[in-house]
Coordinates of C-alpha atoms in Angstrom, one line a residue:
M1 CA 0.0 0.0 0.0
V2 CA 1.0 3.6 -0.4
K3 CA 0.9 5.7 2.8
I4 CA 0.8 9.5 3.2
A5 CA 1.4 11.2 6.5
Y6 CA -0.2 14.6 6.7
L7 CA 1.3 17.0 9.3
I8 CA -1.0 19.9 10.1
G9 CA 0.1 23.0 11.9
N10 CA -1.4 26.2 13.2
G11 CA -1.3 27.7 9.7
F12 CA -4.3 25.4 9.0
D13 CA -6.4 26.9 11.8
I14 CA -5.4 30.4 10.8
H15 CA -6.3 29.6 7.2
L16 CA -9.8 28.6 8.3
G17 CA -10.2 32.0 10.1
L18 CA -9.3 31.1 13.7
P19 CA -7.3 34.0 15.3
S20 CA -4.8 31.6 16.8
K21 CA -1.5 33.5 16.4
Y22 CA 0.4 34.2 19.6
S23 CA 0.1 37.9 19.0
Q24 CA -3.7 37.6 18.8
F25 CA -3.7 35.6 22.0
Y26 CA -1.7 38.3 23.7
Q27 CA -4.1 40.9 22.4
W28 CA -7.0 39.0 24.0
L29 CA -5.1 38.8 27.3
Y30 CA -4.6 42.5 27.3
E31 CA -8.2 43.2 26.5
V32 CA -9.6 40.8 29.2
F33 CA -7.3 41.8 32.1
K34 CA -7.3 45.5 31.2
N35 CA -10.9 46.2 30.1
H36 CA -13.1 43.3 31.2
L37 CA -12.2 42.9 34.9
N38 CA -15.9 43.1 35.9
D39 CA -17.3 40.9 33.0
S40 CA -18.9 37.8 34.6
K41 CA -17.8 35.8 31.5
Y42 CA -14.2 36.2 32.6
Q43 CA -14.5 36.1 36.4
T44 CA -13.1 32.5 36.7
L45 CA -10.0 33.7 34.9
M46 CA -9.1 36.6 37.1
N47 CA -7.0 34.5 39.5
R48 CA -4.8 33.4 36.6
K49 CA -3.2 36.7 36.0
N50 CA 0.5 36.2 37.0
S51 CA 3.8 37.7 36.1
L52 CA 4.1 35.7 32.8
V53 CA 0.6 36.8 31.8
Q54 CA 1.7 40.4 32.5
E55 CA 4.8 39.9 30.4
L56 CA 2.7 38.9 27.4
M57 CA 0.4 41.8 27.9
T58 CA 3.4 44.1 28.0
A59 CA 4.7 42.6 24.8
F60 CA 1.4 43.3 23.1
E61 CA 1.4 46.9 24.4
L62 CA 4.9 47.5 23.2
K63 CA 4.0 46.3 19.7
T64 CA 0.8 48.4 19.6
N65 CA 2.8 51.5 20.6
G66 CA 5.4 50.8 18.0
E67 CA 8.2 50.4 20.4
I68 CA 9.4 47.0 19.1
N69 CA 12.7 48.4 17.8
N70 CA 13.8 49.1 21.4
F71 CA 13.3 45.5 22.6
N72 CA 14.6 42.0 21.7
S73 CA 12.5 39.1 20.6
T74 CA 12.6 37.5 24.1
E75 CA 11.0 40.6 25.6
L76 CA 8.4 40.7 22.8
W77 CA 7.6 36.9 23.1
S78 CA 7.3 36.8 19.3
D79 CA 7.3 32.9 19.4
F80 CA 6.0 31.8 22.8
E81 CA 7.7 28.4 22.9
E82 CA 11.0 29.5 21.5
T83 CA 11.0 32.5 23.9
L84 CA 10.1 30.2 26.8
K85 CA 13.2 28.2 26.2
N86 CA 15.4 31.3 25.8
K87 CA 14.0 32.7 29.1
I88 CA 14.7 29.4 30.9
H89 CA 18.3 29.6 29.7
Q90 CA 18.5 33.2 30.9
L91 CA 17.1 32.4 34.3
S92 CA 19.4 29.4 34.7
K93 CA 22.3 31.9 35.1
N94 CA 20.8 33.3 38.3
E95 CA 21.6 32.3 41.8
D96 CA 18.0 31.1 42.5
A97 CA 17.6 29.5 39.0
D98 CA 15.7 26.4 40.2
F99 CA 13.2 28.4 42.1
E100 CA 12.7 31.1 39.3
V101 CA 12.3 28.5 36.6
G102 CA 10.0 26.5 38.8
Q103 CA 7.8 29.6 39.3
L104 CA 7.8 30.0 35.5
V105 CA 6.5 26.5 35.1
E106 CA 3.8 27.2 37.7
N107 CA 2.8 30.2 35.6
L108 CA 2.8 28.2 32.4
Q109 CA -0.2 26.3 33.8
D110 CA -2.2 29.5 33.8
I111 CA -1.1 30.3 30.2
N112 CA -2.2 26.8 29.0
A113 CA -5.6 27.3 30.7
L114 CA -6.0 30.8 29.3
M115 CA -5.0 29.7 25.8
T116 CA -7.5 26.9 25.9
F117 CA -10.3 29.2 27.1
Y118 CA -9.5 31.7 24.4
L119 CA -9.4 29.2 21.5
K120 CA -12.6 27.6 22.6
E121 CA -14.4 30.9 22.6
E122 CA -13.0 31.9 19.2
L123 CA -13.9 28.5 17.9
K124 CA -17.6 29.1 18.7
T125 CA -17.6 32.0 16.2
I126 CA -15.7 30.0 13.5
E127 CA -18.1 27.1 13.8
K128 CA -21.1 29.4 13.3
I129 CA -19.8 31.0 10.1
N130 CA -17.7 28.2 8.4
E131 CA -19.3 25.4 6.4
F132 CA -17.2 22.5 5.4
S133 CA -18.1 20.1 2.5
A134 CA -17.0 16.5 1.9
N135 CA -17.0 17.4 -1.8
T136 CA -13.9 19.6 -1.3
V137 CA -11.9 17.2 0.8
S138 CA -10.5 15.2 -2.0
N139 CA -9.3 18.2 -3.9
S140 CA -8.0 19.8 -0.8
L141 CA -5.8 16.9 0.3
S142 CA -4.6 16.4 -3.3
T143 CA -3.6 20.0 -3.8
P144 CA 0.1 19.8 -2.7
I145 CA 0.6 16.9 -5.2
N146 CA -1.3 18.6 -8.1
Q147 CA 0.8 21.7 -7.5
L148 CA 4.0 19.8 -8.3
Q149 CA 5.9 20.7 -11.5
S150 CA 6.2 18.0 -14.1
E151 CA 9.7 16.9 -13.1
Q152 CA 8.7 16.8 -9.5
L153 CA 5.6 14.7 -10.2
H154 CA 7.7 12.4 -12.4
L155 CA 10.1 11.9 -9.5
L156 CA 7.3 11.3 -7.0
K157 CA 5.7 8.6 -9.2
S158 CA 9.1 7.0 -9.9
L159 CA 9.8 6.8 -6.2
I160 CA 6.4 5.3 -5.5
R161 CA 7.0 2.7 -8.2
N162 CA 10.4 1.8 -6.8
E163 CA 8.9 1.4 -3.3
I164 CA 6.1 -0.8 -4.7
E165 CA 8.6 -3.0 -6.5
S166 CA 11.0 -3.3 -3.6
H167 CA 8.4 -4.5 -1.0
S168 CA 5.5 -6.9 -0.8
Y169 CA 2.6 -4.7 -1.7
K170 CA -1.1 -4.7 -1.3
A171 CA -2.9 -2.1 -3.3
N172 CA -6.2 -2.3 -1.5
D173 CA -5.2 -0.3 1.6
H174 CA -3.7 3.0 0.5
L175 CA -3.9 5.2 3.6
I176 CA -3.6 8.8 4.6
N177 CA -2.8 9.4 8.3
F178 CA -3.1 12.7 10.0
I179 CA -0.9 14.3 12.7
D180 CA -2.4 17.5 14.0
F181 CA -0.2 19.8 16.0
N182 CA -3.1 22.0 16.9
Y183 CA -5.4 21.7 19.9
T184 CA -8.7 22.4 18.1
P185 CA -11.1 20.0 16.3
L186 CA -11.1 22.0 13.1
L187 CA -9.3 19.3 11.1
E188 CA -11.8 16.7 12.3
Q189 CA -14.6 19.0 11.3
Y190 CA -13.1 19.6 7.9
L191 CA -12.7 15.9 7.2
A192 CA -16.0 14.8 8.6
G193 CA -18.1 12.8 6.2
S194 CA -15.1 11.7 4.1
S195 CA -13.7 8.2 4.3
S196 CA -11.5 8.1 1.1
I197 CA -10.2 10.2 -1.7
V198 CA -8.7 9.7 -5.2
I199 CA -5.5 11.6 -6.0
N200 CA -5.7 11.7 -9.8
E201 CA -2.0 12.8 -10.3
I202 CA -0.8 9.4 -8.9
S203 CA -3.8 7.1 -9.2
D204 CA -2.6 5.8 -12.6
I205 CA 0.1 3.9 -10.7
F206 CA -2.5 1.8 -8.9
P207 CA -4.7 -1.0 -10.3
S208 CA -8.0 0.3 -11.6
S209 CA -10.0 -1.3 -8.7
Y210 CA -7.7 0.2 -6.0
K211 CA -7.3 3.9 -6.8
G212 CA -8.8 5.2 -3.7
M213 CA -6.9 6.3 -0.6
K214 CA -8.5 5.6 2.8
L215 CA -8.5 8.4 5.3
S216 CA -7.5 7.2 8.7
D217 CA -10.4 7.6 11.2
K218 CA -7.9 8.5 14.0
I219 CA -6.1 11.8 14.2
E220 CA -3.0 11.9 16.3
Y221 CA -2.4 15.0 18.5
P222 CA 1.3 15.3 19.6
N223 CA 0.6 18.2 21.8
G224 CA -2.9 17.3 23.1
N225 CA -6.2 18.7 22.3
F226 CA -9.2 20.2 24.1
N227 CA -10.2 16.8 25.4
D228 CA -6.7 15.8 26.2
T229 CA -4.9 18.7 28.0
P230 CA -3.3 21.0 25.4
E231 CA 0.3 21.8 26.2
L232 CA 2.6 24.7 25.4
G233 CA 6.2 24.0 26.4
I234 CA 9.7 23.2 25.2
G235 CA 10.7 20.2 23.1
T236 CA 12.8 17.7 24.9
K237 CA 14.8 17.4 28.2
D238 CA 17.9 18.1 26.2
D239 CA 16.7 21.6 25.7
L240 CA 17.0 22.3 29.5
P241 CA 20.2 23.9 30.8
D242 CA 22.6 21.3 32.3
N243 CA 22.8 23.2 35.6
L244 CA 19.1 23.3 36.2
H245 CA 17.5 21.0 38.7
L246 CA 13.7 20.8 38.3
T247 CA 11.5 18.3 40.0
K248 CA 10.2 15.4 38.0
I249 CA 6.7 16.9 38.0
Q250 CA 8.0 20.3 36.8
T251 CA 10.0 18.6 34.0
N252 CA 7.0 16.5 32.9
Y253 CA 4.8 19.5 32.6
L254 CA 7.3 21.8 30.9
V255 CA 8.9 19.4 28.4
K256 CA 6.5 18.4 25.6
E257 CA 8.1 15.0 24.9
A258 CA 8.0 14.2 28.7
F259 CA 4.4 15.3 28.9
A260 CA 3.4 13.2 25.9
R261 CA 5.1 10.1 27.2
R262 CA 3.5 10.7 30.7
R263 CA 0.1 10.2 29.0
M264 CA 1.1 6.5 28.7
D265 CA -0.8 6.0 25.5
G266 CA 2.1 5.4 23.2
R267 CA 1.5 8.5 21.1
V268 CA 5.2 9.5 20.7
T269 CA 6.2 6.1 19.3
R270 CA 3.0 5.8 17.2
I271 CA 3.4 9.3 15.6
K272 CA 7.1 8.7 14.8
K273 CA 6.2 5.4 13.2
L274 CA 3.5 7.0 11.0
I275 CA 6.1 9.4 9.7
E276 CA 8.7 6.7 9.3
D277 CA 6.3 4.4 7.4
A278 CA 4.9 7.0 5.1
D279 CA 5.9 7.0 1.4
I280 CA 4.9 10.7 1.1
I281 CA 5.0 13.2 3.9
I282 CA 2.9 16.4 3.4
S283 CA 3.2 19.3 5.9
Y284 CA 0.7 22.2 5.8
G285 CA 0.9 25.2 8.1
L286 CA 3.5 23.8 10.4
S287 CA 5.9 26.5 11.6
L288 CA 8.8 24.0 12.0
G289 CA 9.6 25.5 15.4
Q290 CA 12.3 23.7 17.6
S291 CA 9.8 22.6 20.2
D292 CA 8.4 20.1 17.6
D293 CA 11.8 18.9 16.4
L294 CA 11.3 15.4 17.9
Y295 CA 8.8 14.8 15.1
I296 CA 10.3 17.1 12.4
S297 CA 13.7 15.4 12.8
T298 CA 11.9 12.1 12.1
V299 CA 10.9 13.4 8.7
V300 CA 14.5 14.0 7.9
S301 CA 15.9 10.7 9.3
S302 CA 13.2 8.8 7.4
L303 CA 14.1 10.5 4.2
M304 CA 17.8 9.6 4.9
S305 CA 16.9 5.9 5.5
N306 CA 14.4 5.5 2.6
P307 CA 15.6 6.8 -0.8
N308 CA 12.1 6.2 -2.2
K309 CA 10.5 8.7 0.1
I310 CA 9.5 12.3 -0.6
A311 CA 8.4 15.3 1.6
I312 CA 6.2 18.2 0.5
I313 CA 6.3 21.2 2.8
V314 CA 3.7 23.8 2.3
M315 CA 4.5 27.1 4.0
F316 CA 2.8 30.5 4.3
D317 CA 4.4 33.4 2.4
P318 CA 2.2 36.4 1.8
Y319 CA 4.6 37.7 -0.9
F320 CA 4.6 34.5 -3.0
E321 CA 3.3 34.8 -6.6
P322 CA 3.9 32.0 -9.1
S323 CA 4.3 34.6 -11.8
N324 CA 7.1 36.4 -9.9
I325 CA 9.6 34.0 -8.3
T326 CA 12.2 36.2 -6.6
M327 CA 15.6 35.6 -5.0
D328 CA 13.8 36.2 -1.6
I329 CA 11.5 33.2 -2.4
M330 CA 14.5 31.1 -3.4
Q331 CA 16.2 32.0 -0.1
H332 CA 13.0 31.2 1.8
E333 CA 13.0 27.7 0.2
Q334 CA 16.6 27.2 1.2
D335 CA 16.0 28.4 4.8
I336 CA 13.2 25.9 5.2
K337 CA 15.3 23.1 4.0
E338 CA 18.1 24.1 6.3
R339 CA 15.7 24.3 9.2
L340 CA 14.7 20.7 8.6
I341 CA 18.3 19.6 8.6
D342 CA 18.9 21.6 11.8
S343 CA 16.0 19.7 13.4
Y344 CA 17.8 16.4 12.8
Y345 CA 21.1 17.6 14.3
H346 CA 19.2 19.3 17.2
I347 CA 17.6 16.0 18.2
N348 CA 20.8 14.1 17.6
K349 CA 22.6 16.6 19.9
T350 CA 24.8 18.2 17.3
N351 CA 24.6 21.7 16.0
S352 CA 24.5 21.5 12.2
K353 CA 26.7 24.6 12.0
T354 CA 29.5 22.7 13.8
V355 CA 29.3 19.6 11.6
G356 CA 29.8 21.8 8.5
K357 CA 30.3 19.7 5.4
E358 CA 28.3 16.7 6.8
A359 CA 25.1 18.8 7.1
D360 CA 25.7 20.2 3.6
V361 CA 26.0 16.7 2.2
V362 CA 22.8 15.6 3.9
L363 CA 21.0 18.6 2.4
E364 CA 22.4 18.0 -1.0
N365 CA 21.4 14.3 -0.9
L366 CA 17.9 15.2 0.2
D367 CA 17.4 18.4 -1.8
N368 CA 15.3 17.1 -4.7
R369 CA 13.2 15.0 -2.3
I370 CA 12.2 17.9 -0.1
I371 CA 9.8 20.0 -2.1
I372 CA 8.8 23.4 -0.8
L373 CA 5.5 24.9 -1.9
F374 CA 4.0 28.2 -0.7
D375 CA 0.5 29.4 0.1
N376 CA 0.1 33.1 0.1
G377 CA -3.0 33.0 2.2
R378 CA -6.4 34.5 2.0
K379 CA -7.0 38.2 1.9
P380 CA -10.2 39.6 3.6
E381 CA -11.8 40.3 0.2
D382 CA -11.0 36.9 -1.3
D383 CA -13.7 34.2 -1.8
S384 CA -12.9 31.4 0.7
T385 CA -14.6 28.8 -1.6
K386 CA -12.0 29.5 -4.3
M387 CA -8.8 29.2 -2.2
L388 CA -6.1 26.9 -3.6
Y389 CA -5.6 25.1 -0.3
F390 CA -8.5 23.9 1.9
P391 CA -11.3 26.0 0.5
Y392 CA -14.5 26.3 2.6
K393 CA -17.7 28.3 2.6
Q394 CA -18.5 31.1 5.0
V395 CA -22.2 31.2 5.8
V396 CA -21.9 34.7 7.1
E397 CA -19.0 37.1 7.3
K398 CA -17.6 38.2 10.6
T399 CA -19.1 41.4 11.8
T400 CA -17.2 44.4 13.3
Q401 CA -18.6 43.6 16.7
Q402 CA -16.5 40.4 16.7
K403 CA -13.3 42.5 16.4
M404 CA -11.7 43.7 19.7
T405 CA -11.4 47.4 20.4
I406 CA -8.1 48.1 21.9
N407 CA -7.6 51.2 24.1
I408 CA -4.0 51.7 25.3
G409 CA -3.5 53.7 28.4

């Protein structure tokens, strides 16, 4: 059988209209704790305002006031999980490092709870105005493949044929598995009602009676979901400073891999195996941040071990235009590929910059099997039903009353 592993990141939820960027979450925190202190809707949240929440509110205020040039990325919390790791390393230099980092982990519990509350509230609006159709699922999931250029598609089909010829093969069970790095049920809702699809661009490889690809009825959530304790944190225990001595409980809560393994449901092993066993890996909307390198590195290691495998990485770039490929776009492609290689050396405890030629050779060997595509996103005036990736119908448009009014001062 042919297997596809679909990795879905926050870009998917954003694509469907959910305001799930960190900056939007910080804006919500600012609005709630500044202007809605007496709103009964938020009364249960008031005891969750801590020093970390205040830092995020301050970061939003600095950006709103245009003061970002005077502060570094850590002070602005541009990427929460990356900044969290950097802050831990900064605190580890202090005399009371264990206590200060321990307090930060305590505060992280409130951030996770607030983030969950925020996303659930925003999701209610999205669920009212978005309408998903099973008719669009097949085209949606096929898009990354049908966007390949002729030489790329020829390579993909050749690799699949090689894989079929080199292994005992059953054509009746082609399968697409889903690994959702988000906390929301939006992917489940988008796929609801669909059990299989046909990818026309590669279906001619399969016998006529077995052209369909089954959609797995189980979605894997590396970082948890609303029914399974969503978690923000850092990647692995190796990301912690050597001189830091946290308790086992603090470590299990802070470190995403440790938290996932503590769930005792085998998800880490299961997810890595889905990636390793896939013939085609497709990533959409995944930021490729270091906190998820445990899984991103598996993409690279599986490409290294299986020469018949290919990865298609779809990234957001608002400036991308197929009719105007610039040097900046080329550089963006190269940066993404280098980030993937970095993830491999990060998890294998070696900085790719220190291994020099070895990392260059790995990238050169994998270069044509890592295909980078871009989605330039949806502008407010665009018709959501005609989007290239994951189109959907909006039953009603968002009204101005759903937009927050921010008053600084």
